[in-house]
Amino acid sequence: MRSSPPPPQRRSSKPRRTVSIIGTGSYAPERILTNRELEQMVDTSDEWIRTRTGIGERRIAAPNESTSDMATAAALAAMEQAQVSAEEIDLIIVATVTPDTAFPATACWVQKRLGAMRAACFDVSAACAGFLYALEIAQQFISTHVYNTVLIIGAEKLSAITDWTDRNTCVLFGDGAGAAVLRNRPNSHGVISTYMGSDGTFTDILIMPGGGSRCPITPENLPERLNTIKMAGKEVYKQAVTSMFAAANRALEDAGLKYEDIACVIPHQANIRIIEAIAERMRLPMDKFYVNLDRFGNTSAAAVAMALDEAHRNQRIKIGDYILLVVFGGGLTWASSVIQW
Ligand code: UT7
């Protein structure tokens, strides 16, 4: 006889709880693809890539390495740091545009690998902004007492959807994963403010047009490479600067803080010129910004998560610091968060 389903979880009327990041982790594939190697593949140069983007090299996953493999590695590192076992995880959210499979969700593949059998699992599709969308969802669930322990992951195998004949895009992207474990930590620091925004009128400027229900891949359209990233670079660039600055202002205002109060800004890692433009608008020196795009390129949803883990592990951020995370991506989507570490 089947047992009856558990009663639905309800929002509690208890006061909202503080949500802290209690562990971070990241993973980068071994294979390094340098600008010099790209010079052999398309009409580009190390000089062009460095001066226009700040990228020196990026990591490329092995052919048999999937997004969930990288996500699992990052998750295990975050869980180890947080000293959280798989059984304690209530929810797994994976932010990605390169899921292992259209369904099941990549989060379910990760669950299987971790053995986190108590967890509910789903993916978030918000392109490069996905990790902060996942952070916002996690913090809503924890602060309202629905869940205690949430694992969020940004993971991408962008090499699988890159057109390696298109110099406008193939020099920009890389693979990797970053993760964080969130939990209520009474009387402690944590997430102070979060903000998310989108503008679907810009769907066409950063898109993988083929492979979904709108435009299935067929033998006829295969040569058009519609299952790869298409981007109107200049337009995306302009929108990125405007949206990220506005999002950062919003999270800061909601936190009741000023830019001078922020110890470290961890932005989406797309282009050093975008970060410099934002720094100028914020009137902050570049040494306040954590940058690793020179080594990893743009890893979409993984980028801010990998940078956060690095900044934490190399003590660029310290207990009590106010940090500002701000991201931007296809959709268009953007998000920001102020956290006291
Ligand atoms: O993660 C989601 C968000 N994504 C972004 O934020 C990306 C935003 N966009 C960008 O970062 C920049 O727009 C790019 C790096 C993509 C391009 O830089 P740009 O300064 O906007 O260059 P452009 O597209 O205006 O191209 C300038 C020139 C063009 O040649 P002509 O028409 O002036 O003769 C391009 O064909 O550079 C050429 N070009 C290249 N040359 C050498 C474009 N890509 C390359 C390349 N190597 N890889």
mmCIF file of N, CA and C and ligand atoms in Angstrom, residues 43-45 48-49 52-53 128 167-168 171-173 206 231 233-234 236-237 240 268 270-271 273-274 298 300 328-330, ligand 1:
data_model
loop_
_atom_site.group_PDB
_atom_site.id
_atom_site.type_symbol
_atom_site.label_atom_id
_atom_site.label_comp_id
_atom_site.label_asym_id
_atom_site.label_seq_id
_atom_site.Cartn_x
_atom_site.Cartn_y
_atom_site.Cartn_z
ATOM 1 N N ASP A 43 40.719 34.092 -36.987
ATOM 2 C CA ASP A 43 41.513 35.280 -37.299
ATOM 3 C C ASP A 43 41.461 36.246 -36.108
ATOM 4 N N THR A 44 42.329 35.996 -35.124
ATOM 5 C CA THR A 44 42.366 36.841 -33.929
ATOM 6 C C THR A 44 43.809 36.955 -33.452
ATOM 7 N N SER A 45 44.012 37.701 -32.369
ATOM 8 C CA SER A 45 45.364 37.806 -31.813
ATOM 9 C C SER A 45 45.272 37.917 -30.299
ATOM 10 N N TRP A 48 44.600 41.504 -29.372
ATOM 11 C CA TRP A 48 43.193 41.947 -29.500
ATOM 12 C C TRP A 48 42.386 41.441 -28.314
ATOM 13 N N ILE A 49 42.538 40.148 -28.010
ATOM 14 C CA ILE A 49 41.699 39.562 -26.940
ATOM 15 C C ILE A 49 42.016 40.213 -25.599
ATOM 16 N N ARG A 52 40.825 44.077 -25.673
ATOM 17 C CA ARG A 52 39.368 44.281 -25.778
ATOM 18 C C ARG A 52 38.582 43.604 -24.678
ATOM 19 N N THR A 53 39.173 42.564 -24.043
ATOM 20 C CA THR A 53 38.390 41.813 -23.045
ATOM 21 C C THR A 53 39.106 41.609 -21.709
ATOM 22 N N CYS A 128 23.892 34.449 -17.403
ATOM 23 C CA CYS A 128 25.010 34.816 -16.524
ATOM 24 C C CYS A 128 24.535 35.331 -15.170
ATOM 25 N N ARG A 167 34.896 34.306 -34.474
ATOM 26 C CA ARG A 167 35.871 35.005 -33.619
ATOM 27 C C ARG A 167 35.198 36.019 -32.686
ATOM 28 N N ASN A 168 33.980 36.459 -33.053
ATOM 29 C CA ASN A 168 33.277 37.430 -32.202
ATOM 30 C C ASN A 168 32.896 36.854 -30.848
ATOM 31 N N VAL A 171 36.302 33.581 -28.474
ATOM 32 C CA VAL A 171 37.447 33.972 -27.630
ATOM 33 C C VAL A 171 36.996 34.328 -26.203
ATOM 34 N N LEU A 172 35.689 34.430 -26.006
ATOM 35 C CA LEU A 172 35.181 34.999 -24.745
ATOM 36 C C LEU A 172 34.906 33.972 -23.657
ATOM 37 N N PHE A 173 34.494 32.763 -24.052
ATOM 38 C CA PHE A 173 33.849 31.886 -23.075
ATOM 39 C C PHE A 173 34.729 30.749 -22.574
ATOM 40 N N LEU A 206 21.482 38.334 -27.170
ATOM 41 C CA LEU A 206 22.369 37.320 -26.597
ATOM 42 C C LEU A 206 21.531 36.058 -26.457
ATOM 43 N N MET A 231 25.693 36.625 -30.364
ATOM 44 C CA MET A 231 25.690 37.818 -29.518
ATOM 45 C C MET A 231 25.973 39.078 -30.333
ATOM 46 N N GLY A 233 27.623 41.933 -29.678
ATOM 47 C CA GLY A 233 28.557 42.312 -28.612
ATOM 48 C C GLY A 233 28.431 43.739 -28.104
ATOM 49 N N LYS A 234 28.412 44.693 -29.043
ATOM 50 C CA LYS A 234 28.417 46.109 -28.635
ATOM 51 C C LYS A 234 27.162 46.473 -27.854
ATOM 52 N N VAL A 236 25.177 44.393 -26.197
ATOM 53 C CA VAL A 236 25.210 43.713 -24.897
ATOM 54 C C VAL A 236 26.119 44.480 -23.938
ATOM 55 N N TYR A 237 27.239 44.933 -24.463
ATOM 56 C CA TYR A 237 28.201 45.687 -23.659
ATOM 57 C C TYR A 237 27.537 46.913 -23.011
ATOM 58 N N ALA A 240 25.021 45.957 -20.440
ATOM 59 C CA ALA A 240 25.678 45.383 -19.256
ATOM 60 C C ALA A 240 26.105 46.486 -18.293
ATOM 61 N N HIS A 268 30.115 40.101 -12.408
ATOM 62 C CA HIS A 268 30.157 39.103 -13.477
ATOM 63 C C HIS A 268 31.449 39.296 -14.272
ATOM 64 N N ALA A 270 32.812 39.178 -17.456
ATOM 65 C CA ALA A 270 32.611 39.097 -18.911
ATOM 66 C C ALA A 270 33.723 39.821 -19.655
ATOM 67 N N ASN A 271 34.059 41.023 -19.182
ATOM 68 C CA ASN A 271 34.992 41.859 -19.936
ATOM 69 C C ASN A 271 35.577 42.887 -18.959
ATOM 70 N N ARG A 273 36.758 45.691 -19.494
ATOM 71 C CA ARG A 273 36.333 47.077 -19.795
ATOM 72 C C ARG A 273 34.960 47.365 -19.200
ATOM 73 N N ILE A 274 34.107 46.354 -19.134
ATOM 74 C CA ILE A 274 32.797 46.539 -18.485
ATOM 75 C C ILE A 274 33.014 46.810 -16.994
ATOM 76 N N ASN A 298 34.743 34.231 -19.639
ATOM 77 C CA ASN A 298 33.356 34.371 -19.192
ATOM 78 C C ASN A 298 32.738 32.973 -19.066
ATOM 79 N N SER A 300 29.725 32.446 -17.676
ATOM 80 C CA SER A 300 28.290 32.640 -17.486
ATOM 81 C C SER A 300 27.886 32.475 -16.010
ATOM 82 N N PHE A 328 25.045 40.150 -14.800
ATOM 83 C CA PHE A 328 24.252 40.549 -15.963
ATOM 84 C C PHE A 328 24.340 39.454 -17.013
ATOM 85 N N GLY A 329 23.258 39.192 -17.725
ATOM 86 C CA GLY A 329 23.342 38.160 -18.757
ATOM 87 C C GLY A 329 22.186 38.167 -19.735
ATOM 88 N N GLY A 330 22.159 37.123 -20.561
ATOM 89 C CA GLY A 330 21.136 36.987 -21.592
ATOM 90 C C GLY A 330 19.744 36.960 -20.991
HETATM 91 O O1 UT7 B 1 28.117 37.306 -20.264
HETATM 92 C C1 UT7 B 1 27.064 37.977 -20.858
HETATM 93 C C2 UT7 B 1 27.417 39.321 -21.177
HETATM 94 N N1 UT7 B 1 28.330 39.401 -22.304
HETATM 95 C C3 UT7 B 1 29.053 40.500 -22.388
HETATM 96 O O2 UT7 B 1 28.997 41.288 -21.490
HETATM 97 C C4 UT7 B 1 29.877 40.748 -23.612
HETATM 98 C C5 UT7 B 1 29.729 42.210 -23.985
HETATM 99 N N2 UT7 B 1 30.476 42.620 -25.165
HETATM 100 C C6 UT7 B 1 31.813 42.715 -25.190
HETATM 101 O O3 UT7 B 1 32.477 42.352 -24.238
HETATM 102 C C7 UT7 B 1 32.462 43.343 -26.399
HETATM 103 O O4 UT7 B 1 31.480 43.969 -27.183
HETATM 104 C C8 UT7 B 1 33.262 42.329 -27.254
HETATM 105 C C9 UT7 B 1 34.512 41.895 -26.527
HETATM 106 C C10 UT7 B 1 32.417 41.132 -27.584
HETATM 107 C C11 UT7 B 1 33.699 42.985 -28.561
HETATM 108 O O5 UT7 B 1 34.440 44.168 -28.303
HETATM 109 P P1 UT7 B 1 34.125 45.519 -29.081
HETATM 110 O O6 UT7 B 1 35.110 46.507 -28.647
HETATM 111 O O7 UT7 B 1 32.676 45.822 -28.865
HETATM 112 O O8 UT7 B 1 34.445 45.116 -30.558
HETATM 113 P P2 UT7 B 1 33.478 45.115 -31.841
HETATM 114 O O9 UT7 B 1 32.479 44.020 -31.728
HETATM 115 O O10 UT7 B 1 32.985 46.492 -32.094
HETATM 116 O O11 UT7 B 1 34.505 44.768 -32.961
HETATM 117 C C12 UT7 B 1 35.576 45.639 -33.299
HETATM 118 C C13 UT7 B 1 36.354 45.009 -34.413
HETATM 119 C C14 UT7 B 1 35.508 44.515 -35.554
HETATM 120 O O12 UT7 B 1 36.227 44.723 -36.764
HETATM 121 P P3 UT7 B 1 35.890 45.975 -37.712
HETATM 122 O O13 UT7 B 1 34.443 45.811 -38.105
HETATM 123 O O14 UT7 B 1 36.123 47.196 -36.862
HETATM 124 O O15 UT7 B 1 36.851 45.820 -38.837
HETATM 125 C C15 UT7 B 1 35.400 43.036 -35.313
HETATM 126 O O16 UT7 B 1 35.164 42.304 -36.480
HETATM 127 O O17 UT7 B 1 37.045 43.862 -33.901
HETATM 128 C C16 UT7 B 1 36.747 42.729 -34.729
HETATM 129 N N3 UT7 B 1 36.789 41.533 -33.917
HETATM 130 C C17 UT7 B 1 37.919 40.853 -33.685
HETATM 131 N N4 UT7 B 1 39.169 41.037 -34.093
HETATM 132 C C18 UT7 B 1 40.085 40.156 -33.668
HETATM 133 C C19 UT7 B 1 35.773 40.955 -33.250
HETATM 134 N N5 UT7 B 1 36.219 39.870 -32.595
HETATM 135 C C20 UT7 B 1 37.536 39.786 -32.844
HETATM 136 C C21 UT7 B 1 38.547 38.898 -32.427
HETATM 137 N N6 UT7 B 1 39.805 39.127 -32.875
HETATM 138 N N7 UT7 B 1 38.309 37.845 -31.630
#
